[in-house]
PDB file of N, CA and C in Angstrom:
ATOM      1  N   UNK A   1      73.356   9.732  60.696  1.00  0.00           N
ATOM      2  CA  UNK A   1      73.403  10.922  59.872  1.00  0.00           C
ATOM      3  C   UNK A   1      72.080  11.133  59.136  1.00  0.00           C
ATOM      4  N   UNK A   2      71.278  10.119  58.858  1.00  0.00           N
ATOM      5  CA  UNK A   2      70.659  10.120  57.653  1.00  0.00           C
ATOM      6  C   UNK A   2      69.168  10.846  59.040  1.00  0.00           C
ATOM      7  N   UNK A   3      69.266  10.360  60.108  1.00  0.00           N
ATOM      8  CA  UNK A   3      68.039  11.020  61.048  1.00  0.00           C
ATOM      9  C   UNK A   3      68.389  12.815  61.686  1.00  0.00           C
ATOM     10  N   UNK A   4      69.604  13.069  61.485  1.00  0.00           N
ATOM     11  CA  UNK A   4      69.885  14.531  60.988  1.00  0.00           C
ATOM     12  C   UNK A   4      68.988  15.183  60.178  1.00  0.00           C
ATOM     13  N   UNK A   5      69.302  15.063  59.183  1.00  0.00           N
ATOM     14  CA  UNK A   5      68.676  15.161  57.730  1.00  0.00           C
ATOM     15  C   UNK A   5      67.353  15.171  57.478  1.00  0.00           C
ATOM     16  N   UNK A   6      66.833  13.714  57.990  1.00  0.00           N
ATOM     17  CA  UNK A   6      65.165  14.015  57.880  1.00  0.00           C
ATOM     18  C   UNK A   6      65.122  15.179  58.740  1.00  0.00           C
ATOM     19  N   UNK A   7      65.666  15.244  60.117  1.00  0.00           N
ATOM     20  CA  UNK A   7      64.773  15.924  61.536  1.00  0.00           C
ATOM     21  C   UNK A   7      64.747  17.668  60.910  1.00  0.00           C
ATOM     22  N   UNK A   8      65.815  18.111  60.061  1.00  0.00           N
ATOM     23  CA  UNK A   8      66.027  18.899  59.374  1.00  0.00           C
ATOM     24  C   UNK A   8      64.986  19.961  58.652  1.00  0.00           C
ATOM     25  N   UNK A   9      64.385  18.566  57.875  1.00  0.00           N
ATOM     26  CA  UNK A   9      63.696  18.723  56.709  1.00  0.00           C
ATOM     27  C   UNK A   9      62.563  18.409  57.368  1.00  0.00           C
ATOM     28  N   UNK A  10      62.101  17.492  58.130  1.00  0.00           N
ATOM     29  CA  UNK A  10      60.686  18.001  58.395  1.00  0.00           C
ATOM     30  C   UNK A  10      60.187  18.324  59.897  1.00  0.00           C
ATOM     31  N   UNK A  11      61.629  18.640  60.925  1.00  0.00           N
ATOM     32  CA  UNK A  11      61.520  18.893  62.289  1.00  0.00           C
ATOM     33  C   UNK A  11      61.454  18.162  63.157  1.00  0.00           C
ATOM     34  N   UNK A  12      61.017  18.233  64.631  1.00  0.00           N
ATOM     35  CA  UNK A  12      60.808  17.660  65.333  1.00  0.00           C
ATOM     36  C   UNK A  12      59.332  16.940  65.939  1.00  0.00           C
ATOM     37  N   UNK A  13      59.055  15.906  65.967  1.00  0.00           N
ATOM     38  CA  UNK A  13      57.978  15.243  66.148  1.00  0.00           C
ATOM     39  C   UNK A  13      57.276  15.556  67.268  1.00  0.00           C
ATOM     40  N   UNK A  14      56.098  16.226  67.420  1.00  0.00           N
ATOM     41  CA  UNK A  14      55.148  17.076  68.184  1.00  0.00           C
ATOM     42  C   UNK A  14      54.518  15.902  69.180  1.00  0.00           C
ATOM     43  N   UNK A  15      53.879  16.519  70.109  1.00  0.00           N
ATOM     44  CA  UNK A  15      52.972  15.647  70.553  1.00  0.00           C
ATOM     45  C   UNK A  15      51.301  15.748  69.980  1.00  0.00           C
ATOM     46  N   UNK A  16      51.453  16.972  69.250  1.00  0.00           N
ATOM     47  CA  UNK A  16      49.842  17.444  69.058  1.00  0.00           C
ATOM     48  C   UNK A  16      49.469  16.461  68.244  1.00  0.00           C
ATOM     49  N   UNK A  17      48.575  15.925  67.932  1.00  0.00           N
ATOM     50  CA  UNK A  17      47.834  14.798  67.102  1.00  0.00           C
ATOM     51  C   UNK A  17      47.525  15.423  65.692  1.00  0.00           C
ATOM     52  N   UNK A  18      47.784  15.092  64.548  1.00  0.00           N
ATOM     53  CA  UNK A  18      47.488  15.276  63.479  1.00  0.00           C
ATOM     54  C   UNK A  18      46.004  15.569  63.316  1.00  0.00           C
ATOM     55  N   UNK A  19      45.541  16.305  62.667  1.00  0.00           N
ATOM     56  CA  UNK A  19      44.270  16.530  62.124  1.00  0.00           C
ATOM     57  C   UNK A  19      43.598  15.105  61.741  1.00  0.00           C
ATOM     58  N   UNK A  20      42.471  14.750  61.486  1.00  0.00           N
ATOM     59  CA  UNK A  20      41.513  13.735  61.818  1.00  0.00           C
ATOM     60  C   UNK A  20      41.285  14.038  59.855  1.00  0.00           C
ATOM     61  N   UNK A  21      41.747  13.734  59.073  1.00  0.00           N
ATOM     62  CA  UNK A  21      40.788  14.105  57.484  1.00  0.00           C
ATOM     63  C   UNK A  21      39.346  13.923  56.987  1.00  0.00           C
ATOM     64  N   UNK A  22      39.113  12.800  57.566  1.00  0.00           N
ATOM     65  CA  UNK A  22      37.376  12.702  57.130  1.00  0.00           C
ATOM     66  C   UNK A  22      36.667  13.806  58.145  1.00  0.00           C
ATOM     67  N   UNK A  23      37.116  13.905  58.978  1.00  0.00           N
ATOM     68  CA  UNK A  23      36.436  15.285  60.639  1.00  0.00           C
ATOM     69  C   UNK A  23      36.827  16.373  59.818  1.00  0.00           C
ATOM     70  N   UNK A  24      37.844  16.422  58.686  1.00  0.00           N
ATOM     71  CA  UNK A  24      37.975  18.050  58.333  1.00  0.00           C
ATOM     72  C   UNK A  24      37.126  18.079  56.997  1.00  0.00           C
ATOM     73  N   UNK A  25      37.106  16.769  55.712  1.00  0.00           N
ATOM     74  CA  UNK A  25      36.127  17.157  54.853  1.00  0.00           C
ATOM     75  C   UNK A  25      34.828  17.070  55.469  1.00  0.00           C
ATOM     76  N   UNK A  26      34.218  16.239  56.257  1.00  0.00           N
ATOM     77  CA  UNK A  26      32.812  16.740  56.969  1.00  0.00           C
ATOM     78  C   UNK A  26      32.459  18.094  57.496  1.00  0.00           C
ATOM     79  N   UNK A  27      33.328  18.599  58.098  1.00  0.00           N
ATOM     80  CA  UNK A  27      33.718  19.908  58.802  1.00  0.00           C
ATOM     81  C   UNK A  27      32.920  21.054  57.388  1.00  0.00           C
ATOM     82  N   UNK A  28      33.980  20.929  56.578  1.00  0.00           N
ATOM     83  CA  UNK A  28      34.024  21.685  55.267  1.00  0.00           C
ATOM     84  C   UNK A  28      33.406  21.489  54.222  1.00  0.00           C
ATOM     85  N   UNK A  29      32.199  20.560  54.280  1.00  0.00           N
ATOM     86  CA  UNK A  29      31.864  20.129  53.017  1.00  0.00           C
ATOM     87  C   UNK A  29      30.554  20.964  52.455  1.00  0.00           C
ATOM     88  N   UNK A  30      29.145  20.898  52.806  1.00  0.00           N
ATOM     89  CA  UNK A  30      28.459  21.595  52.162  1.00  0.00           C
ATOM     90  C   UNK A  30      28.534  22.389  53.723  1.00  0.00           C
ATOM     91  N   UNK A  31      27.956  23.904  52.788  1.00  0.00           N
ATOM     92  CA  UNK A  31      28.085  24.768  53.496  1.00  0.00           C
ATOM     93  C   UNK A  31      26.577  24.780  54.422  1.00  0.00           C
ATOM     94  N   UNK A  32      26.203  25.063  55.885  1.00  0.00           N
ATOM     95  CA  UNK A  32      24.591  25.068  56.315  1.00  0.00           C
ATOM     96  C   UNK A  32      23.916  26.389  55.511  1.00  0.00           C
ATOM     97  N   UNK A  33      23.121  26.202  55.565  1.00  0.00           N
ATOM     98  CA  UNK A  33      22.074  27.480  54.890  1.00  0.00           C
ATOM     99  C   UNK A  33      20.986  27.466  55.462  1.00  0.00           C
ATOM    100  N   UNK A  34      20.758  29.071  55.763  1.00  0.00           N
ATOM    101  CA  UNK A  34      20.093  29.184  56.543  1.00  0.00           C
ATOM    102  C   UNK A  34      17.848  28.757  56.167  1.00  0.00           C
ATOM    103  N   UNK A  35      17.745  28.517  57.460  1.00  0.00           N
ATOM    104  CA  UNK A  35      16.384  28.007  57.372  1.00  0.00           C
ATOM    105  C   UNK A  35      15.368  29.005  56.811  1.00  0.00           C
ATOM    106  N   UNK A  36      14.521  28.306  55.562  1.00  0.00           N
ATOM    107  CA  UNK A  36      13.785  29.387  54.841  1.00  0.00           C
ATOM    108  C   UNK A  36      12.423  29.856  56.018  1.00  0.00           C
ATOM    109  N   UNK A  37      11.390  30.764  56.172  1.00  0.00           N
ATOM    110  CA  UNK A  37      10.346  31.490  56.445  1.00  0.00           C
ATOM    111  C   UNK A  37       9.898  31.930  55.523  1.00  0.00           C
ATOM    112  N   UNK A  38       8.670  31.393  55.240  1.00  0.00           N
ATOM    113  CA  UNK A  38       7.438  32.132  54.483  1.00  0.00           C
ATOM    114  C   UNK A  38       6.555  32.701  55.656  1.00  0.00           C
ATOM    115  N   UNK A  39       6.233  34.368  54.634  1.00  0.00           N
ATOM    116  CA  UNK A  39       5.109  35.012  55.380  1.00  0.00           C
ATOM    117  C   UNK A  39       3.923  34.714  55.036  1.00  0.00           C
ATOM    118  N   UNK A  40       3.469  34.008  53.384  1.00  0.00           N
ATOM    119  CA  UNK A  40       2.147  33.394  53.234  1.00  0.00           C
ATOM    120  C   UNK A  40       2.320  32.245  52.595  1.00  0.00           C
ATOM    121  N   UNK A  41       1.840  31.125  53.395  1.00  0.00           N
ATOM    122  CA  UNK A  41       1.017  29.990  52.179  1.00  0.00           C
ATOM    123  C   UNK A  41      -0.215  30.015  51.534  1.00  0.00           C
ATOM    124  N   UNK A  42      -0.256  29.253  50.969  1.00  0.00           N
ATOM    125  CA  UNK A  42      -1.793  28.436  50.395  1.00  0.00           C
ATOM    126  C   UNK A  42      -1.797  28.213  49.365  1.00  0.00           C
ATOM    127  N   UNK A  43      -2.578  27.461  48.453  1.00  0.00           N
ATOM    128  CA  UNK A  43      -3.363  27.080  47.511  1.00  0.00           C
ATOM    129  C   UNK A  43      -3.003  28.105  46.564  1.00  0.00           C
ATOM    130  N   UNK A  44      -2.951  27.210  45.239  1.00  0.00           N
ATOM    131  CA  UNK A  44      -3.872  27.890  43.813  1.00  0.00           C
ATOM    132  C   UNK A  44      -4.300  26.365  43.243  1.00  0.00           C
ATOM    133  N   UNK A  45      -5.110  26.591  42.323  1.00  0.00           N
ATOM    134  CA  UNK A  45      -5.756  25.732  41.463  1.00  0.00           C
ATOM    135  C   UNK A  45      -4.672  25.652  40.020  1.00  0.00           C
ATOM    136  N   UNK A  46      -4.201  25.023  39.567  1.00  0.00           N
ATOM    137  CA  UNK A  46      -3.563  24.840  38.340  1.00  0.00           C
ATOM    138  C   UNK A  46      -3.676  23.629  37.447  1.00  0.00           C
ATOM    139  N   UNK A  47      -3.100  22.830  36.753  1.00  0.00           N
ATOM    140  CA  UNK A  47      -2.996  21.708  35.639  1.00  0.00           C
ATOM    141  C   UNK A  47      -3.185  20.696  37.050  1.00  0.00           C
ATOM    142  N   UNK A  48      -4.531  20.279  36.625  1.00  0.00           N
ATOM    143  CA  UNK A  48      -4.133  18.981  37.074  1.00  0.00           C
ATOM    144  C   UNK A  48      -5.152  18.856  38.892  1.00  0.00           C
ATOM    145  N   UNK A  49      -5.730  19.699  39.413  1.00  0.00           N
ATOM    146  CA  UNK A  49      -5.921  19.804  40.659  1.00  0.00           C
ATOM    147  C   UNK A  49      -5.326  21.385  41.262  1.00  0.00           C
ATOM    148  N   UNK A  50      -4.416  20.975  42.297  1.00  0.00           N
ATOM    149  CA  UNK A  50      -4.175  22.134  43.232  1.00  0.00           C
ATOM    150  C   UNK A  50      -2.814  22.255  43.355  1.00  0.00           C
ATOM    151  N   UNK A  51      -2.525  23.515  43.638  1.00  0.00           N
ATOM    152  CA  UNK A  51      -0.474  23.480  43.893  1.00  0.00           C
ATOM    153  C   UNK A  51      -0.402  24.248  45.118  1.00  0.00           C
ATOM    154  N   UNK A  52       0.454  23.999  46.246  1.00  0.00           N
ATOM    155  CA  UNK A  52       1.099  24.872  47.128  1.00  0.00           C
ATOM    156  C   UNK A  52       2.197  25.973  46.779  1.00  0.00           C
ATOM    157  N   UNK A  53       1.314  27.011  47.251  1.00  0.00           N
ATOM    158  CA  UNK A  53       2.343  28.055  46.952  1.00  0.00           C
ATOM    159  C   UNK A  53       2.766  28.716  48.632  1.00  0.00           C
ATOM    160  N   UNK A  54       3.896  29.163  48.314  1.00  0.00           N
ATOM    161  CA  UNK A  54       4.488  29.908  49.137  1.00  0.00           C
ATOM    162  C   UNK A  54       4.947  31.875  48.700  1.00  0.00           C
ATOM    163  N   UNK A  55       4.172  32.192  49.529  1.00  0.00           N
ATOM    164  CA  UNK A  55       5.024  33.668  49.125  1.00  0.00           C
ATOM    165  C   UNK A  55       4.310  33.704  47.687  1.00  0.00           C
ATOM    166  N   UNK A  56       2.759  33.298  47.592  1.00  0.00           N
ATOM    167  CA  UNK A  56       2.720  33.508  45.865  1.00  0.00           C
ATOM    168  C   UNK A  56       3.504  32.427  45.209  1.00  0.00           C
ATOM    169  N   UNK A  57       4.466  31.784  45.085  1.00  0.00           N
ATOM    170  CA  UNK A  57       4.738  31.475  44.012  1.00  0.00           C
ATOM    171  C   UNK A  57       4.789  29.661  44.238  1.00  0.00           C
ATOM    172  N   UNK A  58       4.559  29.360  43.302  1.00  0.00           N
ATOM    173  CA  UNK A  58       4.468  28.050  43.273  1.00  0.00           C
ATOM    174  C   UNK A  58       5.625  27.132  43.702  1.00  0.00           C
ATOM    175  N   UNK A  59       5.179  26.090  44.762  1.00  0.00           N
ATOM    176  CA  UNK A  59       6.354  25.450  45.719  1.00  0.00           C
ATOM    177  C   UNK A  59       7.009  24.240  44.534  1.00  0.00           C
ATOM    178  N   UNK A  60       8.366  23.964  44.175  1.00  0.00           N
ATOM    179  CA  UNK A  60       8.116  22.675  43.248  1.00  0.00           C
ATOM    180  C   UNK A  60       9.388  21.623  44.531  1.00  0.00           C
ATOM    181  N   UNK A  61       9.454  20.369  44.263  1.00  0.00           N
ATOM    182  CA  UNK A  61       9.934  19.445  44.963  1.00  0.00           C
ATOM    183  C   UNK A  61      11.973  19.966  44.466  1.00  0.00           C
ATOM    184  N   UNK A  62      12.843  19.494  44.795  1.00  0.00           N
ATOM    185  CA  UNK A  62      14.299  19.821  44.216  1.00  0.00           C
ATOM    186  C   UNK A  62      14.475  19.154  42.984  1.00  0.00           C
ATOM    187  N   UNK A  63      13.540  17.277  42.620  1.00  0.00           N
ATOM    188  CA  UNK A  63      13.647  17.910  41.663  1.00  0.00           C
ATOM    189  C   UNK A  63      13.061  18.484  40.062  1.00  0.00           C
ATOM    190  N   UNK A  64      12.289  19.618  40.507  1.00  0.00           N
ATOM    191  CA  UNK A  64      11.515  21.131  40.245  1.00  0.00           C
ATOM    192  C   UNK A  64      10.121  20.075  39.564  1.00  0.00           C
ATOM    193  N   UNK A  65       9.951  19.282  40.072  1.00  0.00           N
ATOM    194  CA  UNK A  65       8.082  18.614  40.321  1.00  0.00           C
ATOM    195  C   UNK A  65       7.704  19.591  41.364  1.00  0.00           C
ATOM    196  N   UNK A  66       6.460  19.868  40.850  1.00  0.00           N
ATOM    197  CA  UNK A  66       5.276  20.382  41.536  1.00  0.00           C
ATOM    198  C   UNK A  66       4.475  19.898  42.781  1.00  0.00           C
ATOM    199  N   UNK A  67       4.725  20.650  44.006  1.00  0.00           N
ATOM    200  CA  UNK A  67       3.849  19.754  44.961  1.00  0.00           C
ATOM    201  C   UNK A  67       2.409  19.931  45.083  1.00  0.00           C
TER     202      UNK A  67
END
């Protein structure tokens, strides 16, 4: 009786394979973003020596140091 009851409540046992959980938070975790393009580099002179800029503006490392 009592395998009534479960089969009831949560059905009949599939053959499909359960989802994989670490394959679905990897799947879902940071989102890709897309690859940056600059139309100009180069140089400026600032504190210290020289800085790479991109697009004009000054490139800094993530985290926000100056390259």
């Amino acid at each position: 009786m009592s395998d009534d009851v479960t089969q009831d409540w949560l059905g009949q046992p599939s053959d499909t394979p359960r989802p994989d959980p670490m394959r679905a938070v990897r799947d879902h975790g940071k989102p890709v973003l897309p690859k940056r393009f600059y139309k100009e580099t180069g140089f400026a002179e600032g504190e210290g020596g020289f800085r790479l800029t991109l697009d004009g503006r000054p490139a800094n490392t993530p985290a926000r140091n100056p390259l």
